[in-house]
Tab-separated table of C-alpha atoms and ligand atoms in Angstrom:
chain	number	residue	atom	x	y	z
N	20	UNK	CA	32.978	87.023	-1.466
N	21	UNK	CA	30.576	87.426	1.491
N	22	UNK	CA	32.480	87.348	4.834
N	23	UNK	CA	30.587	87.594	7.831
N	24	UNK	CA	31.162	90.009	11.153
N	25	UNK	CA	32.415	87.244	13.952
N	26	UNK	CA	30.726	87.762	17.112
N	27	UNK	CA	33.145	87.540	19.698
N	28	UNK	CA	33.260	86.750	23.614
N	29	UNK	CA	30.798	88.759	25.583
N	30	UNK	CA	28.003	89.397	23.069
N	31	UNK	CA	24.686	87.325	24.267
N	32	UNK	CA	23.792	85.221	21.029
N	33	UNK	CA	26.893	83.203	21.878
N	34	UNK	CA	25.710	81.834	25.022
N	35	UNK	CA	22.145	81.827	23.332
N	36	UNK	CA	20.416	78.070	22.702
N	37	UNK	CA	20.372	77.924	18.999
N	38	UNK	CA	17.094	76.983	17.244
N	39	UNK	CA	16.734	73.922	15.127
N	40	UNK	CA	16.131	74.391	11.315
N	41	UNK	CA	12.999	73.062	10.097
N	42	UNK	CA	13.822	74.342	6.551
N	43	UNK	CA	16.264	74.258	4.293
N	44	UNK	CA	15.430	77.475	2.291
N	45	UNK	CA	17.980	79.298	-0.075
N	46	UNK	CA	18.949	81.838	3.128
N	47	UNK	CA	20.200	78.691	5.075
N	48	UNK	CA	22.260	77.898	1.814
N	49	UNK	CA	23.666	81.106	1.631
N	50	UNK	CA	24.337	81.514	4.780
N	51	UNK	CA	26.325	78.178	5.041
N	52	UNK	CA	28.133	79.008	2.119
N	53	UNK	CA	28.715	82.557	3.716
N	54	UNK	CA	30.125	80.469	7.037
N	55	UNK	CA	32.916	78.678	4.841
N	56	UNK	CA	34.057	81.675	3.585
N	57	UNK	CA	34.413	83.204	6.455
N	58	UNK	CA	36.129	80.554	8.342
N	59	UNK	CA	38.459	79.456	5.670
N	60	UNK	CA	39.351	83.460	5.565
N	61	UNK	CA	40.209	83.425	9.271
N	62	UNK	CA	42.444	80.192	8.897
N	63	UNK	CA	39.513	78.439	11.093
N	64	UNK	CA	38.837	74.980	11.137
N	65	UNK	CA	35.152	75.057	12.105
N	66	UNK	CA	32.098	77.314	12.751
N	67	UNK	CA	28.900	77.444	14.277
N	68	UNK	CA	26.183	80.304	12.936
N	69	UNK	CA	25.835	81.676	16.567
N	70	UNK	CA	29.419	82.705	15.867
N	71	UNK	CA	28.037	85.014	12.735
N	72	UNK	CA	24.985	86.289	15.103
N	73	UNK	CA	22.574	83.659	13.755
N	74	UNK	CA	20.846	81.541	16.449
N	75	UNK	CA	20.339	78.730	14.448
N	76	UNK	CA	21.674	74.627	14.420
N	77	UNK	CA	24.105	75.081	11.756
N	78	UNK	CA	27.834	74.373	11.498
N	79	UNK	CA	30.440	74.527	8.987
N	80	UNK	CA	34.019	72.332	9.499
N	81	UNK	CA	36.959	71.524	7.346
N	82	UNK	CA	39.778	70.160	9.394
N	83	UNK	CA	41.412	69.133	6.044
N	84	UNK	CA	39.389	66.705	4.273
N	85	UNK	CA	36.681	68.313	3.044
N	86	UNK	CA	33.814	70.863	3.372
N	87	UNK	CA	31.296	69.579	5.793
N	88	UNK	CA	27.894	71.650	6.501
N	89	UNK	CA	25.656	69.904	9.179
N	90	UNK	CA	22.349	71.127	10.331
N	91	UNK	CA	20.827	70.490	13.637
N	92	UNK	CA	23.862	68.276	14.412
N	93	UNK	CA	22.933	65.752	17.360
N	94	UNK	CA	25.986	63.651	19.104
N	95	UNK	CA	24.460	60.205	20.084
N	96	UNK	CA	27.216	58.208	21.055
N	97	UNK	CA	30.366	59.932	22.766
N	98	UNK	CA	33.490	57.717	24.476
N	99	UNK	CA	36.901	57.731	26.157
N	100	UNK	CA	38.401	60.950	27.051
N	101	UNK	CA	40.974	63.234	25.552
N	102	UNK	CA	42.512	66.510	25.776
N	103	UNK	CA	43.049	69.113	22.987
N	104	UNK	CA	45.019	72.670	23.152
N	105	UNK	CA	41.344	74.121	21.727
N	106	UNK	CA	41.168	77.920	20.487
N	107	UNK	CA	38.082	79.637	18.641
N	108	UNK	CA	37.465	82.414	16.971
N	109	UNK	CA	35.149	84.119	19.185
N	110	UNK	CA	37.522	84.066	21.821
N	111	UNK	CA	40.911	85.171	19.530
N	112	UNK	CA	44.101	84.471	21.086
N	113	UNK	CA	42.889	82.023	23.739
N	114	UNK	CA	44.157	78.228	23.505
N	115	UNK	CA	43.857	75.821	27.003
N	116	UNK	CA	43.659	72.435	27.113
N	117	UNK	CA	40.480	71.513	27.167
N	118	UNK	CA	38.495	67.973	28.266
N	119	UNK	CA	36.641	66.083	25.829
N	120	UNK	CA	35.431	63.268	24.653
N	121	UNK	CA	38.020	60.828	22.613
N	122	UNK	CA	35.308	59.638	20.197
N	123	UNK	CA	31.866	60.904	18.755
N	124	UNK	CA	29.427	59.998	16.334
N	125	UNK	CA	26.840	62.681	15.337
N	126	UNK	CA	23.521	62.603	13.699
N	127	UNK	CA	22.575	65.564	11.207
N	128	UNK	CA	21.352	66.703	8.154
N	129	UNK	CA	23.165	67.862	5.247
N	130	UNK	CA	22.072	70.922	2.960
N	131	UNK	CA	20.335	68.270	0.481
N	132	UNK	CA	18.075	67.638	3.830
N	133	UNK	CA	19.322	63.943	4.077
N	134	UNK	CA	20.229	62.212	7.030
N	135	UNK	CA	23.979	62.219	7.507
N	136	UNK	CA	26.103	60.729	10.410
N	137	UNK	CA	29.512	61.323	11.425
N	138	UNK	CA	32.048	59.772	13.511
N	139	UNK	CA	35.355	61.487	14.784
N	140	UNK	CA	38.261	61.459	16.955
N	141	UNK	CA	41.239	63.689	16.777
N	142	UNK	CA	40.520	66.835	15.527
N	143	UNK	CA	37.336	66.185	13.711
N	144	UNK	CA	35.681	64.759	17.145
N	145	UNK	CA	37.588	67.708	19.020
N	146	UNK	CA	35.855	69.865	16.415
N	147	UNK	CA	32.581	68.389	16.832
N	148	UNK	CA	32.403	68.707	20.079
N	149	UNK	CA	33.369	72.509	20.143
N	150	UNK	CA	30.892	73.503	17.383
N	151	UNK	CA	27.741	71.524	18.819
N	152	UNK	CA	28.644	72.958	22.164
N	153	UNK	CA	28.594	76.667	20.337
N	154	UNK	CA	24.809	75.571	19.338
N	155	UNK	CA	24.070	74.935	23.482
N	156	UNK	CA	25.441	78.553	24.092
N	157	UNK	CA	28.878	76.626	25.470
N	158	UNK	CA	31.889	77.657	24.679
N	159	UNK	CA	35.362	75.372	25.269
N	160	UNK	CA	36.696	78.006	28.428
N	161	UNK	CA	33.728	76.266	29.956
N	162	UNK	CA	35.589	72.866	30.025
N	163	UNK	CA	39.144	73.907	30.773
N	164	UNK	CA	39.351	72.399	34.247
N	165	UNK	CA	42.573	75.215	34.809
N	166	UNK	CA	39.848	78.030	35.904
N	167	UNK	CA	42.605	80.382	37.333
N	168	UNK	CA	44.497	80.161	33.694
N	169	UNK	CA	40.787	80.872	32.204
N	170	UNK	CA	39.830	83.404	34.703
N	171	UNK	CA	43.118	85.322	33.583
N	172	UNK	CA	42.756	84.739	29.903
N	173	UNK	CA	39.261	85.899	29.521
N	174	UNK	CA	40.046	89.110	31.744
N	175	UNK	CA	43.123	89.894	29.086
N	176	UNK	CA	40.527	89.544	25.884
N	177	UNK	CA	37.888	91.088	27.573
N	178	UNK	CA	39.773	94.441	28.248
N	179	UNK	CA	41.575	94.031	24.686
N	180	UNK	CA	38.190	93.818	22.769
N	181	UNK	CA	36.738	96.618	25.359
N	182	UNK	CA	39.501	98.908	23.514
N	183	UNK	CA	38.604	97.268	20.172
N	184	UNK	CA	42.282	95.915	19.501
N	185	UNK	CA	40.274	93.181	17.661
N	186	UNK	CA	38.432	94.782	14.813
N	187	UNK	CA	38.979	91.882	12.645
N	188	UNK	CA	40.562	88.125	13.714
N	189	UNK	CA	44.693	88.590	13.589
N	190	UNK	CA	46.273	86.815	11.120
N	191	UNK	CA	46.962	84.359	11.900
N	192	UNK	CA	45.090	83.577	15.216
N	193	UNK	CA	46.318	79.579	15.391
N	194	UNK	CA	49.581	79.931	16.699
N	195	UNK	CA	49.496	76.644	18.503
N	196	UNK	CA	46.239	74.745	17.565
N	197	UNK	CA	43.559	75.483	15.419
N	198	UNK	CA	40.605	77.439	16.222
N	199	UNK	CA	37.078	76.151	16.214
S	18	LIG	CO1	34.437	78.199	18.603
């Protein structure tokens, strides 16, 4: 077992443009491998390595088909519109409705270094979207259009994490979606 410390709202790498990954060395392996682990533990459905204080294009996803590790994941076609009661586990205990797009296809590598590309709607484009945007220091508050309901959200965690009542992600944090 190797679970990794989540970085949570507020600390800089998560608003941090994450660097593209020219190698696939054993570390970026691990540390994938490390990123499953870690989400499956906190009941997550996806992950993105700025989330585990790496800067780096890498995300991790299982929204209950299978494992899926993409590096420098690129969307190149996005369509319709949809809206999804998003959460993620950087910000614990949040869920809004949040805008996106109602169908992606993305462009990436997989760990073997070949080309991969993936197409989603529902919850796996939902989930695309949220982790790419984690790699473009965005997080999904930053599309809620309901900016009062975010405003007061973000003030609650804030003050909650200031008096660490967060050590570790509750169990379990999804009470009405999952978190990305
Ligand atoms: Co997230």
């Amino acid at each position: 077992m190797s679970l990794l410390p989540l970085k949570f709202y507020g600390q800089p790498v998560l608003r941090k443009p994450a660097q593209a990954i020219n190698k696939i060395t054993p570390e970026i392996k691990e540390l994938a491998a490390a990123m499953l682990e870690t989400m499956n533990n906190a009941h997550g459905v996806g992950l993105a390595a700025p989330q585990v204080g790496h800067p780096l294009q890498l995300i991790v996803m299982n929204v209950g088909d299978e494992d899926h590790v993409l590096i420098n994941p690129k969307i190149v076609r996005k369509t319709g519109k949809m809206t999804y009661n998003e959460g993620c586990l950087s910000l614990p205990g949040i869920f809004l409705e949040t805008q996106r797009y109602g169908h992606v296809v993305v462009k990436a590598r997989n760990l073997k270094g070949e080309n991969v590309v993936l197409e989603g709607t529902d919850l796996l484009g939902i989930c695309l979207q949220h982790e790419i945007d984690h790699l473009n220091g965005v997080l999904f508050v930053d599309r809620v259009e309901d900016r009062k309901e975010v405003e007061k959200s973000l003030k609650k965690l804030s003050s909650e994490l200031q008096k660490n009542m967060w050590p570790e992600i509750p169990e379990p944090v999804r009470e009405t979606a999952e978190a990305l």
